[in-house]
Every structure is written in C-alpha cells, then in structure tokens.
Tab-separated table of C-alpha atoms in Angstrom:
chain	number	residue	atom	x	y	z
A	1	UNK	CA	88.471	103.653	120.527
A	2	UNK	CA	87.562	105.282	124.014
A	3	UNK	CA	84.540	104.743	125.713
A	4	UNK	CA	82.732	106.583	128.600
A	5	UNK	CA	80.492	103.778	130.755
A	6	UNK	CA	77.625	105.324	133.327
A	7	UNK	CA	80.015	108.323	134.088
A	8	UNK	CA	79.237	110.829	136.329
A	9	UNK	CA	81.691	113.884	137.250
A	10	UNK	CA	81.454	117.411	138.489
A	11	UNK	CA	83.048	120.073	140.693
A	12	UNK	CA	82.976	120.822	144.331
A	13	UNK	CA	78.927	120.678	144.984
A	14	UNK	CA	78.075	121.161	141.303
A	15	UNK	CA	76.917	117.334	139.208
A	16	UNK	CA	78.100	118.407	135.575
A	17	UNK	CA	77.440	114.759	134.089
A	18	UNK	CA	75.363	112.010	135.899
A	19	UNK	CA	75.842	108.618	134.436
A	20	UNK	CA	76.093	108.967	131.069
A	21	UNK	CA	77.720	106.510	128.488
A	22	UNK	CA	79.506	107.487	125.076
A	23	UNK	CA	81.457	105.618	122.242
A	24	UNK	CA	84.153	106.965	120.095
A	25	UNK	CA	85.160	104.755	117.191
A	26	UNK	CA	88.353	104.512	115.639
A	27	UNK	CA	88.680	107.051	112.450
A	28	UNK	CA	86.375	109.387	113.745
A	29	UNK	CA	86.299	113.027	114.223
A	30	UNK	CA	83.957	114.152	117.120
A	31	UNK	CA	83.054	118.147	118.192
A	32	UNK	CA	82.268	118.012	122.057
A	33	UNK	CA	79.911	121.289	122.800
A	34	UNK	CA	78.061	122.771	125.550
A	35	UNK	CA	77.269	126.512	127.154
A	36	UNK	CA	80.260	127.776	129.118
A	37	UNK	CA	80.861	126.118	132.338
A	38	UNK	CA	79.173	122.937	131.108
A	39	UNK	CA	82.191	120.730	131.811
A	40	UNK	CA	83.533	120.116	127.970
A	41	UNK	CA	87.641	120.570	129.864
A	42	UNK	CA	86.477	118.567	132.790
A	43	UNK	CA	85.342	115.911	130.734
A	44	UNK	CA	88.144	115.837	128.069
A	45	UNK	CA	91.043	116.260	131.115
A	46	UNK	CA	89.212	112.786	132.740
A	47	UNK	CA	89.723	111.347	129.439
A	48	UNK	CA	93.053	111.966	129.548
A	49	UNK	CA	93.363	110.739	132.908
A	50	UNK	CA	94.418	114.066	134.108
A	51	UNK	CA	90.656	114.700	136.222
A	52	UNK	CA	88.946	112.305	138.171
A	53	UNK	CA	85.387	111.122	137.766
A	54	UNK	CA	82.691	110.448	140.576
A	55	UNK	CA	81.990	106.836	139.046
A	56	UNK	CA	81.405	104.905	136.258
A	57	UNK	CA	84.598	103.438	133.860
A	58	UNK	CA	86.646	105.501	130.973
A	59	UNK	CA	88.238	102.619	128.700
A	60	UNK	CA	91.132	103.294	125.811
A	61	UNK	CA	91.032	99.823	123.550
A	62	UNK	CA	89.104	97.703	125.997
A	63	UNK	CA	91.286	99.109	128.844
A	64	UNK	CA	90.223	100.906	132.508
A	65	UNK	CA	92.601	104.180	132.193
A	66	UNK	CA	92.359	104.024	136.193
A	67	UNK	CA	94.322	100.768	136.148
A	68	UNK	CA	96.637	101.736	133.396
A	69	UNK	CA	100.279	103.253	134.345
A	70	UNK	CA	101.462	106.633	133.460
A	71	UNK	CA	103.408	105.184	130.637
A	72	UNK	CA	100.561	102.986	129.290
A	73	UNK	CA	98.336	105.939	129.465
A	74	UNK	CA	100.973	108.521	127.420
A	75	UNK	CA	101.150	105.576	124.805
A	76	UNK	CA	97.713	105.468	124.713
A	77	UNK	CA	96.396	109.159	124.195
A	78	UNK	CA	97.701	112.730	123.436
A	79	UNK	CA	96.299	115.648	124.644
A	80	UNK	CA	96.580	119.373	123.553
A	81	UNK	CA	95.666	121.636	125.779
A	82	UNK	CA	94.074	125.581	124.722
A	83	UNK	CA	97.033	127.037	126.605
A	84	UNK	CA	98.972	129.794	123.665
A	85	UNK	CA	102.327	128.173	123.837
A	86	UNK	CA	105.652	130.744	123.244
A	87	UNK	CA	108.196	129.139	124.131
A	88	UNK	CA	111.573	131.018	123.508
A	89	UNK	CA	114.506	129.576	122.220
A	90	UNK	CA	112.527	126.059	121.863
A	91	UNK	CA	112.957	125.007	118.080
A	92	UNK	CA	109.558	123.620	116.214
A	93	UNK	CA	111.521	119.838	116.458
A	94	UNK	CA	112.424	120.215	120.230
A	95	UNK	CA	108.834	120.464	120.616
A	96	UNK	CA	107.359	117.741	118.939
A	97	UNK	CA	110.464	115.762	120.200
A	98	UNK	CA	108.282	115.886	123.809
A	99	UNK	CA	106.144	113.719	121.973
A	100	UNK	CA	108.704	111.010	121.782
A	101	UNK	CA	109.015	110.974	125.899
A	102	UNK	CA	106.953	107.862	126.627
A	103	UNK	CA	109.011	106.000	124.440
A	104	UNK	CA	112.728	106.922	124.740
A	105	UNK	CA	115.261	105.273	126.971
A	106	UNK	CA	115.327	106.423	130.578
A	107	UNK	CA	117.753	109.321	130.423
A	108	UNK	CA	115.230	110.746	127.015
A	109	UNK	CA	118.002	110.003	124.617
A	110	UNK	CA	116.259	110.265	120.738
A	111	UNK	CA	117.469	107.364	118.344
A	112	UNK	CA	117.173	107.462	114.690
A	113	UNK	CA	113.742	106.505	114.433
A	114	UNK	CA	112.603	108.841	116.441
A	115	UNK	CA	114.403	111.572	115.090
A	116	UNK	CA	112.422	110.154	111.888
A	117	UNK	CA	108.854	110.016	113.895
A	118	UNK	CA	109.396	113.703	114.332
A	119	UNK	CA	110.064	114.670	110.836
A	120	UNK	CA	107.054	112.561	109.417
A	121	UNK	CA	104.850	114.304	112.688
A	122	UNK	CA	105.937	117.864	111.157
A	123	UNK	CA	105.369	116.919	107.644
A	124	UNK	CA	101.991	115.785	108.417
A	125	UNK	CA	100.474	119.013	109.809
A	126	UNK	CA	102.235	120.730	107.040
A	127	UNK	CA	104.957	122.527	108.836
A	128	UNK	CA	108.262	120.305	107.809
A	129	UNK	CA	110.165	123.226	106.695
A	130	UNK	CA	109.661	125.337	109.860
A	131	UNK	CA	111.842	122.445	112.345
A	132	UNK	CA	114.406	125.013	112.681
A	133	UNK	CA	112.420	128.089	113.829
A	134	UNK	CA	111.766	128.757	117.684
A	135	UNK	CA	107.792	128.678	119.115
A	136	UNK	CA	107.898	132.369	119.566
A	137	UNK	CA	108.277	133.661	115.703
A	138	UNK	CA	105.677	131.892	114.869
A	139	UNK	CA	101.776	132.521	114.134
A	140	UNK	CA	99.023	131.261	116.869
A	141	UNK	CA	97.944	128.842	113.998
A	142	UNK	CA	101.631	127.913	113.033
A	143	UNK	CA	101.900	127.274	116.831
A	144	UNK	CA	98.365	124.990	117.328
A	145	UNK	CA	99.804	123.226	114.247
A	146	UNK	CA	103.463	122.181	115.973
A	147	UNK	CA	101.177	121.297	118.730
A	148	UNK	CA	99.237	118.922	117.007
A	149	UNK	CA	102.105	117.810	115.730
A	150	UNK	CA	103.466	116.558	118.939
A	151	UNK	CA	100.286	114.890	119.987
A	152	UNK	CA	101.091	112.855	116.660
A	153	UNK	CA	104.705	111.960	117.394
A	154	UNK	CA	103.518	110.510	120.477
A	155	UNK	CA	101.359	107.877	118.278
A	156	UNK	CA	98.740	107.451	120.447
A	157	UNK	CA	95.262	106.133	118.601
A	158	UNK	CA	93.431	108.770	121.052
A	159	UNK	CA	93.838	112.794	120.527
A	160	UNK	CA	91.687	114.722	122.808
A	161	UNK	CA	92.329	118.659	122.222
A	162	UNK	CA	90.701	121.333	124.195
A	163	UNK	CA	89.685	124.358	121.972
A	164	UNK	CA	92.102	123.978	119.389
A	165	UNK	CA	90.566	127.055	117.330
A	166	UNK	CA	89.779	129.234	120.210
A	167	UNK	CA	92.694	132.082	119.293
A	168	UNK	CA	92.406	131.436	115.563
A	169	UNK	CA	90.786	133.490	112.510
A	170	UNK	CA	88.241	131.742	110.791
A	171	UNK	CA	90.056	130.968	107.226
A	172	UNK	CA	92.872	128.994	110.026
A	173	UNK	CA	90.152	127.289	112.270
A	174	UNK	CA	88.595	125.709	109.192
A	175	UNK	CA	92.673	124.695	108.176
A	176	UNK	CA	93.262	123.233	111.746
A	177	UNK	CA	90.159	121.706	111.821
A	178	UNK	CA	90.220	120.217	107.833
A	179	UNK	CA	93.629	118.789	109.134
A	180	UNK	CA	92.038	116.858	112.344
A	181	UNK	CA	89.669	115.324	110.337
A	182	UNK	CA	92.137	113.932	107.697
A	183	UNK	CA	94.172	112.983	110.198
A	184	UNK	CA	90.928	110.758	111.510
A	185	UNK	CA	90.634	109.251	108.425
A	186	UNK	CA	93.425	108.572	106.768
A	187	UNK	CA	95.128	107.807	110.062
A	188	UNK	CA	92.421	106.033	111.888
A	189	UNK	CA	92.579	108.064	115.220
A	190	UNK	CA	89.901	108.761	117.739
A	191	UNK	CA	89.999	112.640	117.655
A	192	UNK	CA	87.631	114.885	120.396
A	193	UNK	CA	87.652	118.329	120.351
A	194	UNK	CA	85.696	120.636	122.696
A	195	UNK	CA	84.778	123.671	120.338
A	196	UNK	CA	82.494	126.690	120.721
A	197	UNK	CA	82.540	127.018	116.453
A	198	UNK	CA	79.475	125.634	115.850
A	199	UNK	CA	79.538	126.050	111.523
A	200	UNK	CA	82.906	124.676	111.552
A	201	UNK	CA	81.667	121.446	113.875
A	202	UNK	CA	78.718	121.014	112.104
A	203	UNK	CA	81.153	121.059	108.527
A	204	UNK	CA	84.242	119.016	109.760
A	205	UNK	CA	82.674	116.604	112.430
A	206	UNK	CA	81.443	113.237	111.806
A	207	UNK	CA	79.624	112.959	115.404
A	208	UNK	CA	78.837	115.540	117.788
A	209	UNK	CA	78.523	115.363	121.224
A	210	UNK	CA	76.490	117.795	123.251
A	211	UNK	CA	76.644	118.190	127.098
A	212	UNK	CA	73.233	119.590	128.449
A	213	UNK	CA	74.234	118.783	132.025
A	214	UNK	CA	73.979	116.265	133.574
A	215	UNK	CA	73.159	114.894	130.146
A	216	UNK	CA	75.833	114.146	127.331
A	217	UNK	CA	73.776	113.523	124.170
A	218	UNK	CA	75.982	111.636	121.168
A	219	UNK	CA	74.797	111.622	117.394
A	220	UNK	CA	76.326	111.012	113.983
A	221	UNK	CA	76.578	115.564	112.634
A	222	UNK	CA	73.466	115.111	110.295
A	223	UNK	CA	71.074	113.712	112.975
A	224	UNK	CA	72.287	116.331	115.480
A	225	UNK	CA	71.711	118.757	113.121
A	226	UNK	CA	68.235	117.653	112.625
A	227	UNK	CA	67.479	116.649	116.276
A	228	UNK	CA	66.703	120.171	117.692
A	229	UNK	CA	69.079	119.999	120.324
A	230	UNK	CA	70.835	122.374	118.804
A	231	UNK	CA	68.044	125.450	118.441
A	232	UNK	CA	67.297	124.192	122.149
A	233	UNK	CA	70.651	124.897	123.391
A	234	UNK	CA	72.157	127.362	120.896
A	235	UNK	CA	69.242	129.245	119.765
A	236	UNK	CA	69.928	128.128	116.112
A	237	UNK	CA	67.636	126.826	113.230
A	238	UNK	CA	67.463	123.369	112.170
A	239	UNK	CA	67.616	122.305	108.717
C-alpha cells in the first residue's frame, strides 16, 4: 500500500498539488491522469522518492519514504520510467538482472535464486523465450514488456510506471496494460500508471486518479466515470 498524506508539490514558482491525500490499496490497478504539465511525472518520481515534495508525508506499508534508506526504498518500490530503452549488446536477462541489485551481495554477484527470480520475472510478462536476445532487436512493446519485467524481479509490492503505453499501438497498449492489471491481482501489487489513454484507463483500471491542480481527485473507475470530472477536464461524455 502507498499513501499520499496533505501533500503539496510543484515546480520553481508553480503549486501543482496543495495538500492533498490519496490511498492505494494492495491489488489494485490505478490510471493517474491530468492535462499536460499537470504534474502526473512529478508526482509519480516523489513516490518513488526520486522528487521532493513541499510538505505533507508519502508512506510505503506504514513507512515515511523520507526516513527510509536507499536500499529500503529499492526493496520497497519499482519504477519504470517512459524513457525508449535500446540498449545494445544488453541481453533481455542482463536487464531484468538490474532488478536483482538491491538484493545481491556487495560486489552484485547473482546466486541461484536469483538467476531463478529472473526467469519467473520474464515468464510472467510473457517474454521467457526472448532471455537471449539483446534490447535493440526488439519491438517498443517487446521492450516496455522486459521493462516491466525488471520492476518485477525487484519484488517490490509498489510499481509506479510513467506512460508505459505512450510509444505503443493500440492492440499492444491494451496487452501491456491487460498484463498490469493481472499482475495487480493475482500478485497483489500496488500498480500507478500516469496515462494519457483514457478508453484503455477507463477499461483496465480499478481506481482513477485525476490531478486538476492543485487538486488530486481519487475514485473507484465506475464513479469517475459517472462523476463528470471527466467531460470537465477531457471534454468527454459521461455515461
């Protein structure tokens, strides 16, 4: 579970959030949206303890992630960023092996079991049989998929992913997005994802979570759907 308590954050002079609170159960898949420029990276990279906030407490499992160490923190959520990643000459495995970091002895030596984490982490997201083939041969939803992956071999009960879709074609965003949420329930993780897609949140999501600066507004998808906030923001109809 994470939890956002009276948070406020922004950029230079600019408030983007101003004391707002949030929960995010365990098993549950949640679509963060907002206009461009609203904050949805800000927020998520805070979460991850990679951004700062103004004020207010972020908690992973009951825990301040200001007071937690870097190692606490990398055991305790995953994060995959928008970034295309072609890496040459870097196999599928070596990849998701980075997941393994915050857990292997102090010179990153693998041991059996983790060797084993990172076949079960490839098998998962469907992509077992491509741990030979290097990052760059590979499709942009192949490569989100290996990404994933890794956030999973890290075993953290928190994935935050920024735009996970955002260089995909629709039949692969609804793939990528079909495997987050199974991944939230049959795994029990927290999963956020910051998404522009609004069909594909409104189909896959079991809460969204809308930033109308400095406002963040959090509802189960079918109440969202129905509040209006939608048409307000988004110009779409309701239901």
């Amino acid at each position: 579970m994470i939890r956002l308590d009276n948070i406020s954050l922004g950029y230079g002079a600019r408030r983007l959030l101003d004391g707002v609170s949030a929960t995010f159960e365990k098993g549950t898949l949640a679509a963060l949206l907002g206009r461009n420029g609203a904050g949805k990276s800000t927020l998520l990279r805070a979460m991850a303890a990679l951004g700062r906030i103004d004020s207010g407490t972020i908690s992973i499992g009951g825990h301040d992630v200001s007071k937690m160490r870097p190692e606490e923190i990398a055991r305790s959520v995953g994060f995959v960023t928008t970034d295309k990643i072609r890496i040459a000459n870097l196999t599928c495995e070596d990849v998701v092996s980075l997941g393994r970091a915050p857990y292997t002895n102090w010179i990153g030596r693998m041991q059996e079991a983790d060797r084993q984490i990172v076949a079960d982490a490839l098998e998962q997201v469907g992509m077992g049989d491509f741990a030979r083939k290097t990052m760059d041969s590979m499709s942009d939803g192949e490569c989100q998929r290996i990404m994933i992956a890794r956030a999973l071999a890290q075993q953290t009960p928190v994935i935050l992913l920024d735009e996970p879709t955002a260089f995909l074609d629709l039949p692969t965003r609804h793939e990528v997005c079909a495997l987050l949420q199974r991944l939230a329930h049959e795994e029990g993780k927290t999963i956020i994802f910051s998404t522009h897609d609004l069909d594909i949140a409104m189909a896959r999501s079991d809460a969204m979570v809308l930033i109308d600066s400095p406002a963040l507004i959090m509802m189960p998808t079918g109440e969202m759907r129905r509040s209006g906030h939608l048409e307000r923001l988004f110009g779409i109809g309701r239901e």
